Tab-separated table of C-alpha atoms in Angstrom:
chain	number	residue	atom	x	y	z
A	4	MET	CA	82.930	-24.907	14.995
A	5	PRO	CA	86.508	-25.153	16.438
A	6	ARG	CA	86.911	-21.399	15.909
A	7	ARG	CA	83.857	-20.671	18.105
A	8	LEU	CA	85.184	-22.973	20.790
A	9	ALA	CA	88.588	-21.285	20.691
A	10	THR	CA	86.983	-17.844	20.931
A	11	ALA	CA	84.820	-18.910	23.869
A	12	ALA	CA	87.827	-20.434	25.639
A	13	THR	CA	89.867	-17.250	25.106
A	14	ILE	CA	87.082	-15.091	26.532
A	15	ALA	CA	86.640	-17.379	29.540
A	16	LEU	CA	90.395	-17.344	30.197
A	17	ALA	CA	90.519	-13.531	29.966
A	18	LEU	CA	87.610	-13.181	32.406
A	19	ALA	CA	89.198	-15.611	34.845
A	20	ALA	CA	92.525	-13.777	34.705
A	21	GLY	CA	90.801	-10.439	35.251
A	22	ALA	CA	89.089	-11.714	38.394
A	23	CYS	CA	92.415	-12.370	40.086
A	24	SER	CA	94.124	-9.566	41.957
A	25	SER	CA	97.048	-9.255	44.275
A	26	PRO	CA	96.743	-7.700	47.773
A	27	ARG	CA	98.593	-4.592	46.533
A	28	GLU	CA	95.816	-3.838	44.037
A	29	ARG	CA	92.937	-3.971	46.486
A	30	PRO	CA	91.227	-0.657	47.249
A	31	THR	CA	91.580	0.996	50.631
A	32	PRO	CA	88.690	-0.052	52.880
A	33	LEU	CA	86.083	2.516	53.866
A	34	PRO	CA	86.112	3.863	57.440
A	35	ALA	CA	84.189	1.888	60.025
A	36	ALA	CA	80.529	2.691	60.539
A	37	THR	CA	81.394	3.935	64.023
A	38	THR	CA	83.496	6.816	62.646
A	39	PRO	CA	81.562	9.988	63.503
A	40	MET	CA	80.464	12.106	60.568
A	41	PRO	CA	80.810	15.905	60.713
A	42	SER	CA	77.696	17.697	61.822
A	43	GLN	CA	75.481	18.988	59.041
A	44	GLY	CA	76.562	22.409	57.859
A	45	ALA	CA	80.105	22.090	59.186
A	46	MET	CA	83.421	20.750	57.984
A	47	PRO	CA	85.496	18.383	60.142
A	48	GLY	CA	87.424	21.317	61.635
A	49	GLY	CA	84.156	22.858	62.825
A	50	GLN	CA	84.189	25.518	60.108
A	51	PRO	CA	80.812	26.347	58.571
A	52	LEU	CA	80.236	25.277	54.984
A	53	GLY	CA	79.584	27.806	52.242
A	54	ASN	CA	79.547	31.327	53.599
A	55	THR	CA	83.093	32.681	53.517
A	56	GLY	CA	82.122	36.022	55.017
A	57	GLY	CA	83.049	37.880	51.836
A	58	THR	CA	81.090	40.700	50.315
A	59	CYS	CA	79.443	40.917	46.930
A	60	ASN	CA	77.334	43.655	45.368
A	61	ALA	CA	75.512	42.089	42.417
A	62	ALA	CA	73.734	45.330	41.502
A	63	ALA	CA	77.117	46.853	40.623
A	64	ALA	CA	77.472	44.322	37.771
A	65	SER	CA	73.967	44.679	36.347
A	66	PHE	CA	75.473	46.532	33.368
A	67	LEU	CA	76.691	43.112	32.117
A	68	VAL	CA	73.190	41.725	31.516
A	69	GLY	CA	72.932	41.068	27.787
A	70	GLU	CA	76.715	40.862	27.309
A	71	LEU	CA	78.574	37.675	26.386
A	72	GLY	CA	79.645	35.508	29.320
A	73	THR	CA	83.418	35.673	28.833
A	74	THR	CA	86.415	35.807	31.118
A	75	ALA	CA	86.709	39.509	30.331
A	76	ALA	CA	83.131	40.035	31.532
A	77	ALA	CA	83.887	37.994	34.656
A	78	ASP	CA	86.929	40.171	35.365
A	79	GLN	CA	84.867	43.354	34.914
A	80	ALA	CA	82.178	41.974	37.209
A	81	GLN	CA	84.705	41.064	39.890
A	82	GLN	CA	86.225	44.539	39.841
A	83	ALA	CA	82.827	46.256	39.876
A	84	THR	CA	81.333	44.167	42.669
A	85	GLY	CA	84.277	43.434	44.922
A	86	ALA	CA	83.467	39.727	44.806
A	87	GLU	CA	86.149	37.271	45.919
A	88	SER	CA	85.340	34.965	42.995
A	89	VAL	CA	83.127	34.859	39.911
A	90	ARG	CA	81.620	31.883	38.142
A	91	ILE	CA	79.765	31.795	34.852
A	92	LEU	CA	76.760	29.477	34.959
A	93	PHE	CA	75.534	27.891	31.756
A	94	PRO	CA	72.012	26.485	31.151
A	95	ASN	CA	71.492	22.998	32.632
A	96	GLN	CA	74.978	23.025	34.145
A	97	PRO	CA	75.192	21.154	37.454
A	98	ILE	CA	76.323	23.563	40.161
A	99	THR	CA	77.022	23.405	43.857
A	100	GLN	CA	74.239	24.758	46.032
A	101	GLU	CA	76.167	26.139	49.006
A	102	PHE	CA	75.941	29.880	49.616
A	103	VAL	CA	79.257	31.725	49.383
A	104	ALA	CA	78.780	35.388	50.264
A	105	GLY	CA	81.875	36.535	48.370
A	106	ARG	CA	81.038	34.739	45.105
A	107	LEU	CA	79.324	36.368	42.113
A	108	ASN	CA	77.298	34.193	39.727
A	109	LEU	CA	76.811	35.233	36.111
A	110	GLU	CA	73.915	33.212	34.701
A	111	THR	CA	73.851	32.815	30.907
A	112	ASP	CA	71.380	31.641	28.276
A	113	ASP	CA	71.857	29.256	25.334
A	114	ALA	CA	73.506	32.062	23.339
A	115	ASN	CA	76.014	32.632	26.198
A	116	ARG	CA	74.487	36.023	26.999
A	117	ILE	CA	74.392	37.005	30.666
A	118	THR	CA	70.770	36.973	31.843
A	119	ASN	CA	71.166	37.403	35.592
A	120	VAL	CA	73.797	38.541	38.080
A	121	ARG	CA	73.544	37.345	41.678
A	122	CYS	CA	75.708	36.700	44.686
A	123	GLY	CA	76.105	33.364	46.369
């Protein structure tokens, strides 16, 4: 029984010590509710989100459908399409939804084979 009491006391002491914090360890407060948020579809500098004005020709990379989604394939696709950037998308991968005109997307299946090529 004394061992249980000692264990309980140790746990209680550890929890109490963990609840204490010095002012230097406190997180930075969030901005006030009166701080204006950027308008939807724009960044704070007034720049539009997403579309970078680049060009992309997905049809020029259609020869990659069925190939493995590798960095070599991404490099070939970028050269063939003139895209500013290329990303390989895997099944069930969370992705950003903004449209970037100069970005090429290589969609792959469970076997890492490219199934679709699209811009955005």
